Coordinates of C-alpha atoms and ligand atoms in Angstrom, one line a residue:
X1 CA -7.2 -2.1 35.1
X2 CA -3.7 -1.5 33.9
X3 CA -3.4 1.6 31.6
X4 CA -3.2 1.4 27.6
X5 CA -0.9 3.6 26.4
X6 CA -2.3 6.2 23.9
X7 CA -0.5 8.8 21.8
X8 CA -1.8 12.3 21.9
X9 CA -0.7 15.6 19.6
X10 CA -2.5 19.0 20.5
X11 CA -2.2 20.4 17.4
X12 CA -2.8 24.3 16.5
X13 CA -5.6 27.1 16.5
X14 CA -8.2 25.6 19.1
X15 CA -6.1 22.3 19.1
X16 CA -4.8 22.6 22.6
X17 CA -8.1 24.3 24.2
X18 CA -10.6 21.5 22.9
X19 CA -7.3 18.5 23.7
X20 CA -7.4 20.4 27.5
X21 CA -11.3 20.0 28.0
X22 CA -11.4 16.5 26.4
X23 CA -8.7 15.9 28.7
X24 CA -10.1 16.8 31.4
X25 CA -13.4 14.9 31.1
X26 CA -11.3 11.4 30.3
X27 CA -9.3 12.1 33.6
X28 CA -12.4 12.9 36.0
X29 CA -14.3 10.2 34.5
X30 CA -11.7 7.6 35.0
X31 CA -10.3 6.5 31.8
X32 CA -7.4 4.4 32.1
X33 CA -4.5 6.3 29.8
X34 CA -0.9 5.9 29.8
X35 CA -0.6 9.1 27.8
X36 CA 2.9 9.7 25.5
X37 CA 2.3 14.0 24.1
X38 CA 3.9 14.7 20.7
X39 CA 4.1 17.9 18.7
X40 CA 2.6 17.8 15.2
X41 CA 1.4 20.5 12.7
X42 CA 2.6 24.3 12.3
X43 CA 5.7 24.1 14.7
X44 CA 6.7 21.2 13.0
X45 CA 6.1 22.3 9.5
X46 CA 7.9 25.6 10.4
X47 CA 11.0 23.4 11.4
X48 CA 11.3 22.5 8.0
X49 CA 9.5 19.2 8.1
X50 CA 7.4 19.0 5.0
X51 CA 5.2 16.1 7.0
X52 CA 4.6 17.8 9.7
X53 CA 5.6 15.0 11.7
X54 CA 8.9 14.5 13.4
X55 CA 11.1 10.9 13.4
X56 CA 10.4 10.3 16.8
X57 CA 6.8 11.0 17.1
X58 CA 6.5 8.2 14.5
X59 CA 8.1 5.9 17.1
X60 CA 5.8 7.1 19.7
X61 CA 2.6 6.0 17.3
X62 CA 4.2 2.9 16.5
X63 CA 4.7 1.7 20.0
X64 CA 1.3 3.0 21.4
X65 CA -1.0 2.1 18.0
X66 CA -3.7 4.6 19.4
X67 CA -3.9 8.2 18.3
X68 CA -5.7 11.2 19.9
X69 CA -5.2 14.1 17.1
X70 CA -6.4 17.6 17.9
X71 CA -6.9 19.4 14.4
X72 CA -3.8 21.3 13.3
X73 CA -3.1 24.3 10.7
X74 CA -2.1 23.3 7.1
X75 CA 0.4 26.1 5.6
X76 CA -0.5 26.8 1.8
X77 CA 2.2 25.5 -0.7
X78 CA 5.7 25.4 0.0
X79 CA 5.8 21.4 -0.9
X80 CA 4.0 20.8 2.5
X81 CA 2.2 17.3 2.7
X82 CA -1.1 17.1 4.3
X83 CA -0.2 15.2 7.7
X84 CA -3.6 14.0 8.0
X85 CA -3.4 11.8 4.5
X86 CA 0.7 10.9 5.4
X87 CA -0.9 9.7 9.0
X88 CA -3.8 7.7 7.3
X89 CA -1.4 6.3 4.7
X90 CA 1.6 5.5 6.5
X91 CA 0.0 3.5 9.3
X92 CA -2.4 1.6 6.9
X93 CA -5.5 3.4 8.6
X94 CA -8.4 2.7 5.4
X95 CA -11.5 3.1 7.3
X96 CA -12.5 6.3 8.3
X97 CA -15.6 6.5 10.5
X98 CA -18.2 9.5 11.0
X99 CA -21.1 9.2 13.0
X100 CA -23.6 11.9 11.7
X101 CA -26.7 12.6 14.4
X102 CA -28.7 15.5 15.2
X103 CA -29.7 16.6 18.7
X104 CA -32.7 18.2 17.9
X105 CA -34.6 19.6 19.9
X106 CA -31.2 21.0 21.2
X107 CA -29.1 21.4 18.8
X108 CA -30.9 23.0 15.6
X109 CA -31.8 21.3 12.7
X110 CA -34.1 21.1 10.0
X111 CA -33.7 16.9 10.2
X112 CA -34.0 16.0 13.8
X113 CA -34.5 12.2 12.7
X114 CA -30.8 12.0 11.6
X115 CA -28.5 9.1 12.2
X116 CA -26.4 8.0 9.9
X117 CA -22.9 7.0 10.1
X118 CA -20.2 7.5 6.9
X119 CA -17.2 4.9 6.0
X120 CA -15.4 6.7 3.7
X121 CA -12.2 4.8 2.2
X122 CA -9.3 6.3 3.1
X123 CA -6.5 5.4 0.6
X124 CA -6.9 5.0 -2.3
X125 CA -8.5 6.8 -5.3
X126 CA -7.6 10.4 -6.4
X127 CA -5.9 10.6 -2.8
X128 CA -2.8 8.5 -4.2
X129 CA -1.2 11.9 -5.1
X130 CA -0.4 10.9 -8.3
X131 CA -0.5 13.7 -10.9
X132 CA 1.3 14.4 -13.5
X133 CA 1.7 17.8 -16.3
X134 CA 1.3 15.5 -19.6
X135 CA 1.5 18.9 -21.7
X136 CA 1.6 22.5 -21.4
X137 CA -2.5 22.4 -21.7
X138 CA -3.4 19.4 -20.0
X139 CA -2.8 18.1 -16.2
X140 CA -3.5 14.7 -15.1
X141 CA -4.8 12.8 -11.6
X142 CA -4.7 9.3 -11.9
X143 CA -7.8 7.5 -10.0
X144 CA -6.7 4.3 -8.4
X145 CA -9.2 1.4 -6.9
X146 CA -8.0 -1.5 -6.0
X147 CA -10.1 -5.1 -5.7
X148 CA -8.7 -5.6 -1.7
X149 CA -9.0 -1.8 -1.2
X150 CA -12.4 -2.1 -2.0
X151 CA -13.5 -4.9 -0.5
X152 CA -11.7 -4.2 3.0
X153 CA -13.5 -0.9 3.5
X154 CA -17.2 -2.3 2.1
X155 CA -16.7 -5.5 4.5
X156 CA -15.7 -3.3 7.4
X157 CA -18.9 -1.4 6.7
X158 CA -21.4 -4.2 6.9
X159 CA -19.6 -5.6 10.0
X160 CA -19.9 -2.0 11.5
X161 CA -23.8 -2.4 10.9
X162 CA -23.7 -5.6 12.2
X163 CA -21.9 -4.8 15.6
X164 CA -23.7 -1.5 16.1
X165 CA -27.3 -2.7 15.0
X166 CA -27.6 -1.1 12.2
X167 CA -30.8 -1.7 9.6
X168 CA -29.0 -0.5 6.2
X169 CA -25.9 0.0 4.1
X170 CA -26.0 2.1 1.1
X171 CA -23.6 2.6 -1.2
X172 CA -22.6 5.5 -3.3
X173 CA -20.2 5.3 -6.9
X174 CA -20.4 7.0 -10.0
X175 CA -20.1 3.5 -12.1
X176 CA -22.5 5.3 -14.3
X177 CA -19.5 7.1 -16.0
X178 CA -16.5 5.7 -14.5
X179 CA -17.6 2.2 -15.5
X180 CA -14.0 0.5 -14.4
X181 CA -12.7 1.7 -11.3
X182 CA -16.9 2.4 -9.6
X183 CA -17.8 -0.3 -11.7
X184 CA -15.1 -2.2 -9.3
X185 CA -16.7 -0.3 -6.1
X186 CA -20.0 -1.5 -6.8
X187 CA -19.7 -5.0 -8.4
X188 CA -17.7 -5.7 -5.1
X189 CA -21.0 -4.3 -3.1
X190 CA -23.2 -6.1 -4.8
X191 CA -20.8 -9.2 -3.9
X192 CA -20.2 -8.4 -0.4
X193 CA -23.7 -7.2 0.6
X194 CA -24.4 -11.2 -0.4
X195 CA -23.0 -12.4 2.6
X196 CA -25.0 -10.3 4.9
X197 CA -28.5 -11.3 4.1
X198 CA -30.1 -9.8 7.3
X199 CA -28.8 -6.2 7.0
X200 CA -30.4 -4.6 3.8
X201 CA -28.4 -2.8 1.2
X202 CA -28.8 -0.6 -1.5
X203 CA -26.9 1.4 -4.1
X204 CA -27.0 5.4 -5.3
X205 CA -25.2 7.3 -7.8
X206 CA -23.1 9.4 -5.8
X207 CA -24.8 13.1 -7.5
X208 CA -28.5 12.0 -6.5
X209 CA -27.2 10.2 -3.1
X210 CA -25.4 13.4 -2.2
X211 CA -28.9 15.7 -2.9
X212 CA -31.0 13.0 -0.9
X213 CA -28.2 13.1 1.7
X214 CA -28.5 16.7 2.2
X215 CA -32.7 16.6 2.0
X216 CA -33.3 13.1 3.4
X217 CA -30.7 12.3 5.5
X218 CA -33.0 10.0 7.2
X219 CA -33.5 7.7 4.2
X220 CA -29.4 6.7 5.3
X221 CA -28.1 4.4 7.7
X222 CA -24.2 3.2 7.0
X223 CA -23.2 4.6 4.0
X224 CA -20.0 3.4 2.1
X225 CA -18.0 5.4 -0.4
X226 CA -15.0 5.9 -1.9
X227 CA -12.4 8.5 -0.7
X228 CA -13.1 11.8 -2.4
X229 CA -17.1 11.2 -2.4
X230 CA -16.7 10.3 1.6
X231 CA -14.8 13.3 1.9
X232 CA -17.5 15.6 0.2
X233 CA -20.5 14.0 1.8
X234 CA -19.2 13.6 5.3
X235 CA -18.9 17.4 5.6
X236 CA -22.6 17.9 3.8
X237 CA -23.6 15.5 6.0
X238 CA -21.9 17.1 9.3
X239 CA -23.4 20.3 8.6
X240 CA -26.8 19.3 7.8
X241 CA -26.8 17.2 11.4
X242 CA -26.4 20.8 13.1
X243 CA -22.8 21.8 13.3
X244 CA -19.2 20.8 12.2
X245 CA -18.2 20.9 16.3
X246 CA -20.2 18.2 16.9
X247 CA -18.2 15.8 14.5
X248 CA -15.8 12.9 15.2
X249 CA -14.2 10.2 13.7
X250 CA -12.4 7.7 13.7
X251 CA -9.5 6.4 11.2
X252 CA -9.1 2.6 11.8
X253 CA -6.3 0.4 10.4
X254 CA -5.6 -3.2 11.0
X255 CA -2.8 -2.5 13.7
X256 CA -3.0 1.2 14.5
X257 CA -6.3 3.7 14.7
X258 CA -6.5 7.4 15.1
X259 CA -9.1 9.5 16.4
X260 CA -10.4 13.5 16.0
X261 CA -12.6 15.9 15.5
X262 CA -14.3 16.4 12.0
X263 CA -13.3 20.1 12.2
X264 CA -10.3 22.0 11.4
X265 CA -8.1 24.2 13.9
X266 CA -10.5 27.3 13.6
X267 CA -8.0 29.7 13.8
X268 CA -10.7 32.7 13.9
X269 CA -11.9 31.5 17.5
X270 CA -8.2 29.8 18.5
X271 CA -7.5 31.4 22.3
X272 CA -11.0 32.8 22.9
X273 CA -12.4 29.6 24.8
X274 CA -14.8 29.6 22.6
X275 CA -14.7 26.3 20.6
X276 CA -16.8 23.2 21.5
X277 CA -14.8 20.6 22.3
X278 CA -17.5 18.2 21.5
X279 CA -16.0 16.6 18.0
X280 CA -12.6 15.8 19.9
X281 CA -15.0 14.4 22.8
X282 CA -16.7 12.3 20.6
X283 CA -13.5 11.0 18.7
X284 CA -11.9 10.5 22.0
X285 CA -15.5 8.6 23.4
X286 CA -14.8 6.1 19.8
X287 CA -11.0 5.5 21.2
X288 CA -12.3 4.4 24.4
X289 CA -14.7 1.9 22.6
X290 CA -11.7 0.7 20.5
X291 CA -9.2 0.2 23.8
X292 CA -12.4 -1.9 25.6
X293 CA -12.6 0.9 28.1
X294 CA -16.8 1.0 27.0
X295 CA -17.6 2.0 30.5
X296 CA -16.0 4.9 30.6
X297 CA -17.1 5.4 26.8
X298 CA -20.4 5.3 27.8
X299 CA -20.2 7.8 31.1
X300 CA -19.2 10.3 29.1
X301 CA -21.3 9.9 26.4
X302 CA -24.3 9.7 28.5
X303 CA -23.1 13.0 30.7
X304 CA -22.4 14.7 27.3
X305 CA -25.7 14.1 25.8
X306 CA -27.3 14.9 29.2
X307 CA -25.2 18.6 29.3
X308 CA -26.8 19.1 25.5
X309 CA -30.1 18.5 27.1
X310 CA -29.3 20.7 29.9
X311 CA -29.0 23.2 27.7
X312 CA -25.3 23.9 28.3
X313 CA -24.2 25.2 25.4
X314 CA -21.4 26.7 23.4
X315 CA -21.1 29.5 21.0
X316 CA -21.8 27.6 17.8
X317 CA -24.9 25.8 19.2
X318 CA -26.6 28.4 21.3
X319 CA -29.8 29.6 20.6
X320 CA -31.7 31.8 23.0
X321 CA -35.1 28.9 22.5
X322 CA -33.0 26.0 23.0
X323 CA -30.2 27.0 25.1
X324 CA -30.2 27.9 28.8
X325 CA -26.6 28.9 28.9
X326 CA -23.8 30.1 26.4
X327 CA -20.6 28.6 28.4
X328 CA -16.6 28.3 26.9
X329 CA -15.1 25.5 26.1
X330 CA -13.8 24.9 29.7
X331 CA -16.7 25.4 31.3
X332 CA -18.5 23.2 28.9
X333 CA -16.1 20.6 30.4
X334 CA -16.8 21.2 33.7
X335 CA -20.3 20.8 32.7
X336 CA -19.8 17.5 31.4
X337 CA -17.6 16.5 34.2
X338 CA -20.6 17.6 36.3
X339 CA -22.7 15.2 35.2
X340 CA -20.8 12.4 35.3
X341 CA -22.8 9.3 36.3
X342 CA -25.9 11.1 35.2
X343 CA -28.2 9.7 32.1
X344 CA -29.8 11.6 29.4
X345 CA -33.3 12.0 29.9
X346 CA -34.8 12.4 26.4
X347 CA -31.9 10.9 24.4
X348 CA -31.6 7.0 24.3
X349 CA -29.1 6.2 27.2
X350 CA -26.1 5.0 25.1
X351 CA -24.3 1.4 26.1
X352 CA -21.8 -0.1 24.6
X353 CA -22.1 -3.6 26.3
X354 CA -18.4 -4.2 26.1
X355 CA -18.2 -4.3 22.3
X356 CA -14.8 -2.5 21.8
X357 CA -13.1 -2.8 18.1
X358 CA -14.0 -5.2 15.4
X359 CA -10.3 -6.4 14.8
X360 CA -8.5 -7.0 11.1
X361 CA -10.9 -7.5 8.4
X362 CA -9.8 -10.1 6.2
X363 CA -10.4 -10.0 2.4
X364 CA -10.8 -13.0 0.0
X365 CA -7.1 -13.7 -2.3
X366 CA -7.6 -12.2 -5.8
X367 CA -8.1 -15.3 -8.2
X368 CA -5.6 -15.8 -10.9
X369 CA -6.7 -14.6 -14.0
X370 CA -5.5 -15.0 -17.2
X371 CA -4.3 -11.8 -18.9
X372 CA -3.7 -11.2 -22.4
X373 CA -2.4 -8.4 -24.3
X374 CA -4.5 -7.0 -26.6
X375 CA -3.0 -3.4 -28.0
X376 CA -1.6 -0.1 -26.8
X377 CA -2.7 3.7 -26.3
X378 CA 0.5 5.8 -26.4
X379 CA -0.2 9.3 -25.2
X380 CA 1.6 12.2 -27.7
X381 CA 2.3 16.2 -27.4
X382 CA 1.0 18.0 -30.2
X383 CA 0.3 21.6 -30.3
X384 CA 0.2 22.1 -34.0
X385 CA -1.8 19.2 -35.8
X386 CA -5.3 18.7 -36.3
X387 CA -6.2 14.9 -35.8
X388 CA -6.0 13.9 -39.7
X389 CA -2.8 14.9 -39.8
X390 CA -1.7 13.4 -36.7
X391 CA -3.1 9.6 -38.1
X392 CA -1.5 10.1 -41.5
X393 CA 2.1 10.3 -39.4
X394 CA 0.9 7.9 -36.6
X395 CA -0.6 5.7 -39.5
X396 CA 3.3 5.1 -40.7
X397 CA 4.4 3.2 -37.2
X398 CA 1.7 0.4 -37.8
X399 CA 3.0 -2.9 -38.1
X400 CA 1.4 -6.3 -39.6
X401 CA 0.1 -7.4 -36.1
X402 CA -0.7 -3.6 -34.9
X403 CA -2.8 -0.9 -36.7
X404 CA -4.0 2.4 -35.3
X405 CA -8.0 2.2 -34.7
X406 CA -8.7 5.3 -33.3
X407 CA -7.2 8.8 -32.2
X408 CA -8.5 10.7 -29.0
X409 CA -8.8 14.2 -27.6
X410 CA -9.9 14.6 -23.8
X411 CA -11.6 11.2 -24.3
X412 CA -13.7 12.6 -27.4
X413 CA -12.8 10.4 -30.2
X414 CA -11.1 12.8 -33.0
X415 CA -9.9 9.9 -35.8
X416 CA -11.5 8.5 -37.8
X417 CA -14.5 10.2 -38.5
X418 CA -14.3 12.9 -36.1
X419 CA -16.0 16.2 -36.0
X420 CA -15.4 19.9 -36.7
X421 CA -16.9 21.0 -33.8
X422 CA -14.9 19.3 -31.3
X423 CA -12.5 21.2 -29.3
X424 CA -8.8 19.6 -29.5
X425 CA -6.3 20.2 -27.0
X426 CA -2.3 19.3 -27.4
X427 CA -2.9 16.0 -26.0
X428 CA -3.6 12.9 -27.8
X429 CA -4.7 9.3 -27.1
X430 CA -3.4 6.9 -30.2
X431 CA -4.9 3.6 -29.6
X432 CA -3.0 0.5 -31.7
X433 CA -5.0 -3.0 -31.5
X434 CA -4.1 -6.2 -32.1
X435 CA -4.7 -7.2 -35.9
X436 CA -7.7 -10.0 -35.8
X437 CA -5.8 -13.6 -35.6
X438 CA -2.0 -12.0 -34.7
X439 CA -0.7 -12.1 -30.9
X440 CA 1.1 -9.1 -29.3
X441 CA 4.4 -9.1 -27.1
X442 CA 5.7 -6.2 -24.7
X443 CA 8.3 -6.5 -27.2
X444 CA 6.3 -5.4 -30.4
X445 CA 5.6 -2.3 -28.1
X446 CA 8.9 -1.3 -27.6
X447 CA 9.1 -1.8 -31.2
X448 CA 6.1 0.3 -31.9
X449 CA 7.3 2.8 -29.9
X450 CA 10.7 3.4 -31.0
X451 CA 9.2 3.7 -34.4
X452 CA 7.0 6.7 -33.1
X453 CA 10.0 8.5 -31.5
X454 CA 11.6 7.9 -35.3
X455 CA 8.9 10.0 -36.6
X456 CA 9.4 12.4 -34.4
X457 CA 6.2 12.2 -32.3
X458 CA 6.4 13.3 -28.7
X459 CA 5.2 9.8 -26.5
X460 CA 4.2 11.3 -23.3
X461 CA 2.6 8.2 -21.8
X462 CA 1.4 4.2 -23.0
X463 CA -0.9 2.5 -21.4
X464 CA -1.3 -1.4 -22.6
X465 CA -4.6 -3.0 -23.2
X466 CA -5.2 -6.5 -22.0
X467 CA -8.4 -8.7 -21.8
X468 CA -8.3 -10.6 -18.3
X469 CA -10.4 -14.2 -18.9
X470 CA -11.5 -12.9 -22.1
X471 CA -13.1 -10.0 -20.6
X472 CA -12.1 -6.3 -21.8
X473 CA -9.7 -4.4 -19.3
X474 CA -10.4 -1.2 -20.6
X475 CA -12.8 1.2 -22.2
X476 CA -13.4 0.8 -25.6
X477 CA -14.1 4.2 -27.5
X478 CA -17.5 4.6 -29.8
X479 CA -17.6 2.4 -32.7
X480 CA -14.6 0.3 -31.4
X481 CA -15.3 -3.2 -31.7
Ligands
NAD501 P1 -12.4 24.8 10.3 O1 -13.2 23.5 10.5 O2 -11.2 25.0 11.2 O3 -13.4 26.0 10.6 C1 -14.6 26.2 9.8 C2 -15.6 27.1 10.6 O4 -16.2 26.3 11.7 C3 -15.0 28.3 11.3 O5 -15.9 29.4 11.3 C4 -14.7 27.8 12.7 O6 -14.7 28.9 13.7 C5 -15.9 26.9 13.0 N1 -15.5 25.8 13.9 C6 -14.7 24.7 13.6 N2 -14.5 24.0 14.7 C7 -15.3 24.5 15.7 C8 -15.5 24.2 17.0 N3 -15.0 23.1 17.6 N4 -16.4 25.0 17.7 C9 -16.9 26.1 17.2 N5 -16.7 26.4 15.9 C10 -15.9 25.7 15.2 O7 -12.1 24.9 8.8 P2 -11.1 25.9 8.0 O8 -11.3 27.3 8.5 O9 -11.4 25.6 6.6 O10 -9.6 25.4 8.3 C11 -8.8 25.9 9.3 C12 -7.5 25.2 9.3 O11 -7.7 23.8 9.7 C13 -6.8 25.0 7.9 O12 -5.4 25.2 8.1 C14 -7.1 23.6 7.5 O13 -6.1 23.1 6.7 C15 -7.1 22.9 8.9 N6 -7.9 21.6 8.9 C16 -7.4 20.6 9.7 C17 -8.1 19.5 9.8 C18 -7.5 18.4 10.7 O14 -6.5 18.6 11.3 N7 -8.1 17.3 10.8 C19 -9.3 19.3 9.2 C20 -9.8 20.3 8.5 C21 -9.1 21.5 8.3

């Protein structure tokens, strides 16, 4: 077999003592690597490279489309980028993948029937890094789903059941509130899941999906999610399977694919041989799967799980009823290495039956719509007003085709009508509609707008309004017709 060229960074902390140990096991157990080292993290950072990731080591990952990533430190501040998102982002990578199983009786748990496997999104939503300062009181994060964005990750999780026998996919969203962008997450579900008839599906908000998760874990089987509920329930989950060291992932693109531990670089236990290096194992066992070297994937899988039955054990796992021996991380290796050809004996013997990666997931062209515009919000600065006066001034920019309908504060509605008790901040939402019967032009919202600055009013975002097919493109606020 000829080798397939893989990238490989050995990051900070216990970076390069878990990378030497999974290292180590790939070797002895005959994986076939053509292996290209690059430096990433701290180092890098301290060079001055806000990315933490040199020119050249792009070039490396470009060439070799495979990425073994020990975990690296993240300094605080200092307009350092997290490498991890600029690495997901940059090569496309919008599926990331985390098996979640307990090893009970070995490893401890209070859910030994756990296993469940998270596909988090990976690029869009409050990860786009957009935020703003609108005023001196109020900050702003913008939340971004997109139709293909959704749609790629939510296919890409049913075809994951489907290659890897699994029963169920369940997804979570908070379309309860955030009718728009989760109503978008889960309308596409609910389309998607369609298609699949034989695996079953079902849907959670993501507050009661995440308390199940952590109780019930074994009520789950894929679950899909957007990015920032992936990222909280992949650690609950992680931690409630036994231990964040047992954790990997993978972060899969159409062209290029990364693969790590769950963990961070642990810098408490960094150069003490004490870490397990059984996250970066397992990320590194998912990269052999994705290169078609599932032989290999399998040997060490199958000598790993039969070293946790063994009772080989490191730090963060041993227990004195479980556990016959507290090892390092090397010796944990040579454990594995060790066994080697060997099967687990209570676990299920794992096989991958030469199913490597599932390829580009290809996503249905967004229909043409027709889009209509409808009215405008135009965000204002105002420290001083309360919200009647505000309208009586905002009142005088109407024109025949655009009156002002309503005024909000932090989404409360304020004008007309509004309450005492409600707390105002200096940021306002002025939303003008279309007069029943008139049409509206970008035009009439330059207009509009020029006439606000006339009055002196501090525009500090718009937003415009549009119906697409008839149907409403926004939210409309109480009472709004
Ligand atoms: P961490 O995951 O590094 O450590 C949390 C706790 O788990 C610590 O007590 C640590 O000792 C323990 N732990 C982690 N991995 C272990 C292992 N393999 N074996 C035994 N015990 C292990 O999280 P943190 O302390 O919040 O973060 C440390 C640094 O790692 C930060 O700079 C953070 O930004 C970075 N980080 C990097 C990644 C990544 O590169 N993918 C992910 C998360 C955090």
């Amino acid at each position: 077999m000829s080798k397939t060229p893989i990238t490989v960074a050995h990051g900070d902390g216990i970076g390069p003592e878990i990378m030497k140990a999974t290292l180590k096991i790939l070797e002895a157990a005959g994986a076939e690597l053509a292996i290209e080292t690059i430096e990433i993290g701290k180092a890098v950072y301290e060079r001055g490279v806000l990315s933490g990731i040199e020119d050249k080591s792009w070039e490396s990952l470009r060439r070799t489309k495979v990425f073994l990533k020990a975990p690296i430190t993240t300094p605080q501040g200092g307009g350092v980028k997290s490498l991890n998102v600029t690495v997901r982002k940059t090569l496309g990578l919008y599926a990331n993948v985390r098996p979640c199983i307990a090893f009970s009786p070995y490893v401890k748990t209070s859910h030994p029937l756990m296993n469940l496997t998270i596909v988090r999104e990976n690029e869009e939503d409050l990860y786009a890094g957009i935020e703003y300062r609108q005023t001196p009181q109020v900050y702003q994060c913008l939340k971004l789903i997109s139709e293909p964005g959704s749609e790629k990750i939510i296919r890409y999780a049913f075809e994951y059941a489907r290659l890897n026998n699994r029963k169920k996919v369940s997804c979570f969203s908070k379309d309860n509130i955030m009718k728009m962008t989760d109503g978008l997450f889960h309308k596409t579900f609910d389309r998607i899941a369609k298609e699949y008839p034989e695996i079953q599906n079902d849907h959670h908000i993501v507050d009661i999906g995440s308390a199940r998760l952590a109780t019930k874990p074994e009520l789950f089987d894929v679950i899909v999610t957007e990015n920032l509920y992936g990222d909280i329930i992949s650690d609950i989950a992680a931690d409630v399977a036994g231990s964040v060291g047992l954790g990997g992932s993978s972060n899969v693109g159409d062209q290029c694919a990364m693969f790590e531990a769950i963990h961070g670089s642990a810098p408490d236990i960094a150069g003490k041989d004490m870490a397990n290096p059984s996250g970066l194992l397992l990320g590194a066992i998912m990269m052999l799967v994705h290169i078609c070297q599932t032989e290999v994937a399998a040997k060490i899988h199958n000598a790993w799980l039969r070293t946790l039955e063994d009772g080989i054990h490191t730090g963060d796992i041993y227990s004195p009823d479980h556990s016959k021996e507290k090892v390092g991380t090397q010796a944990f290796a040579d454990a594995v290495i060790k066994n080697l050809g060997h099967t687990p004996q209570r676990f299920h013997v794992v096989k991958y039956n030469n199913v490597c990666s599932m390829g580009p997931i290809k996503c249905a062209a967004t229909a043409d719509v027709k889009r209509e515009l409808v009215g405008y919000d135009f965000y204002l600065y105002d420290a001083k007003s309360t919200a009647n006066q505000l309208a009586e001034v905002v009142q005088k920019a109407q024109s025949d085709n655009l009156k002002l309908t309503m005024i909000n504060n932090r989404g409360a509605k304020v004008w007309p009508h509004g309450m005492a008790e409600t707390f105002c901040t200096d940021h306002w939402r002025c939303r003008f509609y279309r007069v029943k019967g008139k049409t509206v032009t970008q035009n009439d919202i330059v207009k509009l707008m020029q006439r606000l600055v006339d009055l002196k009013l501090d525009c500090i975002k718009s937003e415009g309004l549009y119906l697409y097919n008839d149907e409403v493109g926004f939210i409309r606020g109480e009472g709004e017709e």
